Amino acid sequence: MGFFSKKIDKQIATYQHELIETHYREVDNMYRQIRGWRHDYRNHIQTMKAYAAAGDWEAISKYLDLLDEDLTTVDTVIKTGNAMTDAILNSKISLAKSKGIKVIADAHIPVKLNMSEIDLCCIIGNLFDNAIEASVKLPEEDRLIRVYMDMKNTQLYISFTNFTAEKKLTKRGNLFSTTKGEGHGFGLVRIDTIVERLDGYISRNSEDGAFTTEILLPQV
């Protein structure tokens, strides 16, 4: 039992290290991009004034197209209000998209939570990993992950839905029979352990090829 616990602790430590080193770097890069655009705003105005003075409307049109494309790139990232959550969400969304999975995300989180951000990111990271794992088994046109996060009174509500190749999964306890493989199983146990420690609530449901996990985490 001691050896197993040490192995789990090592996996957790590795995952947390990945979160801190990789995802914080990604969100910092995202914020730098936004700050850079704002900093360049005056220069953009001056450039377009120069084109206008010269009557070069084609140049202005092309310049506006470039600005629109640049701003769209910035706006495609998820900004929840919480930097650590932004990091893990945007990292996983990028990973999902690279695998041909559409992601619809609506997330709003207070800047300061009454729970560990590491715990929250472990939950989000594992939910995303499992949803991605299930989605890649489907034809690309059927791959979709829906994410919703918001405060419900004093509780943080998290909902993840993805489609699966199976029509309906068989439930065994609070888990499902298709949750096989060391990585997948470990992720589910991590989620359940954190939710239980925080006196939260978790529900998993499988209906008509859609798999949904809902979590409530008290913030008082």
Short mmCIF file of C-alpha atoms in Angstrom, two decimals:
data_model
loop_
_atom_site.label_atom_id
_atom_site.label_comp_id
_atom_site.label_asym_id
_atom_site.label_seq_id
_atom_site.Cartn_x
_atom_site.Cartn_y
_atom_site.Cartn_z
CA MET A 1 0.00 0.00 0.00
CA GLY A 2 2.87 2.36 0.88
CA PHE A 3 4.55 1.79 -2.48
CA PHE A 4 1.25 2.42 -4.32
CA SER A 5 0.68 5.66 -2.35
CA LYS A 6 4.19 6.88 -3.15
CA LYS A 7 3.64 6.13 -6.83
CA ILE A 8 0.37 8.11 -6.80
CA ASP A 9 2.04 11.01 -4.94
CA LYS A 10 4.82 11.05 -7.54
CA GLN A 11 2.27 11.16 -10.39
CA ILE A 12 0.42 14.02 -8.67
CA ALA A 13 3.66 15.96 -8.12
CA THR A 14 4.63 15.50 -11.77
CA TYR A 15 1.20 16.67 -12.94
CA GLN A 16 1.29 19.73 -10.67
CA HIS A 17 4.78 20.60 -11.88
CA GLU A 18 3.52 20.41 -15.47
CA LEU A 19 0.62 22.73 -14.62
CA ILE A 20 2.80 25.35 -12.98
CA GLU A 21 5.63 25.31 -15.50
CA THR A 22 3.72 24.86 -18.75
CA HIS A 23 0.29 26.39 -18.28
CA TYR A 24 1.33 29.51 -16.39
CA ARG A 25 3.82 30.15 -19.19
CA GLU A 26 1.03 29.80 -21.75
CA VAL A 27 -1.35 32.21 -19.99
CA ASP A 28 1.49 34.68 -19.46
CA ASN A 29 2.13 34.58 -23.20
CA MET A 30 -1.59 35.14 -23.82
CA TYR A 31 -1.65 38.21 -21.57
CA ARG A 32 1.55 39.56 -23.16
CA GLN A 33 -0.17 39.30 -26.53
CA ILE A 34 -3.14 41.34 -25.27
CA ARG A 35 -0.91 43.94 -23.60
CA GLY A 36 1.18 44.17 -26.78
CA TRP A 37 -1.89 44.87 -28.90
CA ARG A 38 -2.97 47.65 -26.55
CA HIS A 39 0.53 49.12 -26.52
CA ASP A 40 0.59 49.17 -30.33
CA TYR A 41 -2.87 50.75 -30.60
CA ARG A 42 -1.51 54.32 -30.97
CA ASN A 43 0.96 53.18 -33.63
CA HIS A 44 -1.87 51.52 -35.56
CA ILE A 45 -3.86 54.77 -35.48
CA GLN A 46 -0.88 56.80 -36.70
CA THR A 47 -0.26 54.36 -39.55
CA MET A 48 -3.86 54.55 -40.74
CA LYS A 49 -3.82 58.37 -40.47
CA ALA A 50 -0.80 58.40 -42.76
CA TYR A 51 -2.58 56.16 -45.29
CA ALA A 52 -5.68 58.38 -45.05
CA ALA A 53 -3.64 61.54 -45.63
CA ALA A 54 -2.18 59.95 -48.74
CA GLY A 55 -5.65 58.83 -49.87
CA ASP A 56 -4.44 55.22 -49.99
CA TRP A 57 -7.76 53.55 -49.13
CA GLU A 58 -6.63 50.13 -50.37
CA ALA A 59 -3.73 50.19 -47.90
CA ILE A 60 -6.12 51.18 -45.08
CA SER A 61 -8.45 48.34 -46.00
CA LYS A 62 -5.63 45.78 -45.98
CA TYR A 63 -4.29 47.17 -42.71
CA LEU A 64 -7.73 46.89 -41.08
CA ASP A 65 -7.99 43.29 -42.26
CA LEU A 66 -4.64 42.51 -40.60
CA LEU A 67 -5.74 44.20 -37.36
CA ASP A 68 -9.03 42.31 -37.41
CA GLU A 69 -7.21 39.01 -37.86
CA ASP A 70 -4.76 39.87 -35.07
CA LEU A 71 -7.53 40.83 -32.64
CA THR A 72 -9.56 37.72 -33.51
CA THR A 73 -6.54 35.60 -32.56
CA VAL A 74 -6.45 37.27 -29.14
CA ASP A 75 -10.22 36.95 -28.65
CA THR A 76 -10.32 33.22 -29.38
CA VAL A 77 -8.71 32.47 -26.02
CA ILE A 78 -10.85 31.84 -22.96
CA LYS A 79 -10.60 34.52 -20.27
CA THR A 80 -12.38 33.31 -17.13
CA GLY A 81 -11.08 35.96 -14.74
CA ASN A 82 -8.73 33.48 -13.02
CA ALA A 83 -5.20 33.25 -14.46
CA MET A 84 -4.45 29.63 -13.50
CA THR A 85 -7.78 28.43 -14.89
CA ASP A 86 -7.20 30.43 -18.08
CA ALA A 87 -3.89 28.62 -18.46
CA ILE A 88 -5.20 25.06 -18.18
CA LEU A 89 -8.37 25.72 -20.20
CA ASN A 90 -6.57 27.37 -23.11
CA SER A 91 -3.86 24.72 -23.11
CA LYS A 92 -6.40 21.89 -23.26
CA ILE A 93 -8.59 23.69 -25.81
CA SER A 94 -5.54 24.06 -28.07
CA LEU A 95 -4.76 20.37 -27.61
CA ALA A 96 -8.35 19.39 -28.43
CA LYS A 97 -8.43 21.56 -31.56
CA SER A 98 -5.14 20.06 -32.73
CA LYS A 99 -6.93 16.69 -32.64
CA GLY A 100 -9.89 17.96 -34.67
CA ILE A 101 -12.19 18.36 -31.66
CA LYS A 102 -14.54 21.36 -31.50
CA VAL A 103 -14.73 22.99 -28.07
CA ILE A 104 -17.56 25.24 -26.88
CA ALA A 105 -16.55 26.87 -23.60
CA ASP A 106 -18.35 29.33 -21.36
CA ALA A 107 -16.41 29.87 -18.14
CA HIS A 108 -16.53 32.55 -15.47
CA ILE A 109 -14.49 32.21 -12.28
CA PRO A 110 -13.64 34.70 -9.51
CA VAL A 111 -10.08 36.01 -9.50
CA LYS A 112 -9.67 34.62 -5.98
CA LEU A 113 -11.05 31.21 -5.06
CA ASN A 114 -11.39 29.72 -1.59
CA MET A 115 -9.91 26.48 -2.91
CA SER A 116 -6.48 25.58 -4.21
CA GLU A 117 -6.00 26.54 -7.85
CA ILE A 118 -3.86 23.41 -8.19
CA ASP A 119 -6.85 21.30 -7.13
CA LEU A 120 -9.10 23.09 -9.62
CA CYS A 121 -6.64 22.68 -12.46
CA CYS A 122 -6.15 18.99 -11.67
CA ILE A 123 -9.93 18.55 -11.96
CA ILE A 124 -10.18 20.55 -15.20
CA GLY A 125 -7.10 18.90 -16.70
CA ASN A 126 -8.31 15.37 -16.00
CA LEU A 127 -11.87 16.13 -17.21
CA PHE A 128 -10.43 17.50 -20.46
CA ASP A 129 -8.01 14.61 -20.91
CA ASN A 130 -10.82 12.08 -20.53
CA ALA A 131 -13.13 14.03 -22.88
CA ILE A 132 -10.38 14.25 -25.51
CA GLU A 133 -9.61 10.54 -25.17
CA ALA A 134 -13.27 9.67 -25.81
CA SER A 135 -13.70 12.20 -28.62
CA VAL A 136 -10.82 11.03 -30.83
CA LYS A 137 -12.59 7.66 -31.23
CA LEU A 138 -15.38 9.43 -33.16
CA PRO A 139 -15.41 10.71 -36.76
CA GLU A 140 -14.03 14.26 -36.76
CA GLU A 141 -17.41 15.83 -37.61
CA ASP A 142 -18.91 14.30 -34.42
CA ARG A 143 -16.18 15.44 -32.03
CA LEU A 144 -17.43 18.05 -29.58
CA ILE A 145 -16.65 19.04 -26.00
CA ARG A 146 -18.85 21.49 -24.08
CA VAL A 147 -17.46 23.21 -21.01
CA TYR A 148 -19.46 25.39 -18.64
CA MET A 149 -18.15 26.91 -15.41
CA ASP A 150 -19.75 29.55 -13.19
CA MET A 151 -20.65 30.38 -9.61
CA LYS A 152 -23.98 29.09 -8.31
CA ASN A 153 -24.51 31.03 -5.10
CA THR A 154 -21.49 30.03 -2.97
CA GLN A 155 -20.51 27.02 -5.09
CA LEU A 156 -18.36 26.71 -8.19
CA TYR A 157 -20.23 24.70 -10.83
CA ILE A 158 -18.30 22.75 -13.47
CA SER A 159 -19.90 20.86 -16.35
CA PHE A 160 -18.11 18.85 -19.06
CA THR A 161 -19.97 17.07 -21.87
CA ASN A 162 -18.46 15.06 -24.69
CA PHE A 163 -19.80 12.57 -27.21
CA THR A 164 -18.72 8.94 -27.18
CA ALA A 165 -18.64 6.08 -29.67
CA GLU A 166 -20.82 3.99 -27.31
CA LYS A 167 -24.53 4.81 -27.15
CA LYS A 168 -24.82 4.28 -23.41
CA LEU A 169 -22.08 3.41 -20.94
CA THR A 170 -22.58 0.91 -18.12
CA LYS A 171 -22.24 2.43 -14.67
CA ARG A 172 -20.35 0.62 -11.91
CA GLY A 173 -20.60 2.57 -8.69
CA ASN A 174 -19.77 6.19 -9.52
CA LEU A 175 -17.58 5.23 -12.49
CA PHE A 176 -18.27 3.62 -15.88
CA SER A 177 -17.14 0.36 -17.44
CA THR A 178 -15.30 2.04 -20.30
CA THR A 179 -12.96 3.93 -17.96
CA LYS A 180 -10.04 1.62 -18.62
CA GLY A 181 -6.34 2.28 -18.83
CA GLU A 182 -4.00 3.52 -16.12
CA GLY A 183 -4.06 7.16 -17.16
CA HIS A 184 -7.84 7.38 -17.49
CA GLY A 185 -8.52 5.51 -14.25
CA PHE A 186 -5.96 7.56 -12.35
CA GLY A 187 -7.58 10.77 -13.62
CA LEU A 188 -11.02 9.73 -12.40
CA VAL A 189 -9.68 8.77 -8.98
CA ARG A 190 -7.86 12.12 -8.73
CA ILE A 191 -11.07 14.01 -9.52
CA ASP A 192 -13.12 12.03 -7.00
CA THR A 193 -10.47 12.37 -4.29
CA ILE A 194 -10.29 16.17 -4.65
CA VAL A 195 -14.08 16.61 -4.79
CA GLU A 196 -14.52 14.44 -1.70
CA ARG A 197 -11.80 16.31 0.23
CA LEU A 198 -13.45 19.65 -0.60
CA ASP A 199 -16.91 18.37 0.48
CA GLY A 200 -18.11 18.83 -3.08
CA TYR A 201 -20.56 16.93 -5.26
CA ILE A 202 -19.92 15.00 -8.47
CA SER A 203 -22.35 13.38 -10.90
CA ARG A 204 -21.59 11.38 -14.06
CA ASN A 205 -24.24 10.53 -16.62
CA SER A 206 -24.25 8.75 -19.98
CA GLU A 207 -27.22 9.19 -22.30
CA ASP A 208 -27.54 8.68 -26.07
CA GLY A 209 -23.83 8.79 -26.76
CA ALA A 210 -23.20 11.90 -24.64
CA PHE A 211 -21.14 11.70 -21.45
CA THR A 212 -21.55 14.47 -18.86
CA THR A 213 -19.71 15.17 -15.63
CA GLU A 214 -21.10 17.80 -13.24
CA ILE A 215 -19.24 19.05 -10.18
CA LEU A 216 -20.15 21.47 -7.39
CA LEU A 217 -17.35 22.83 -5.16
CA PRO A 218 -18.18 24.94 -2.07
CA GLN A 219 -16.31 28.29 -1.89
CA VAL A 220 -17.12 29.28 1.69
#
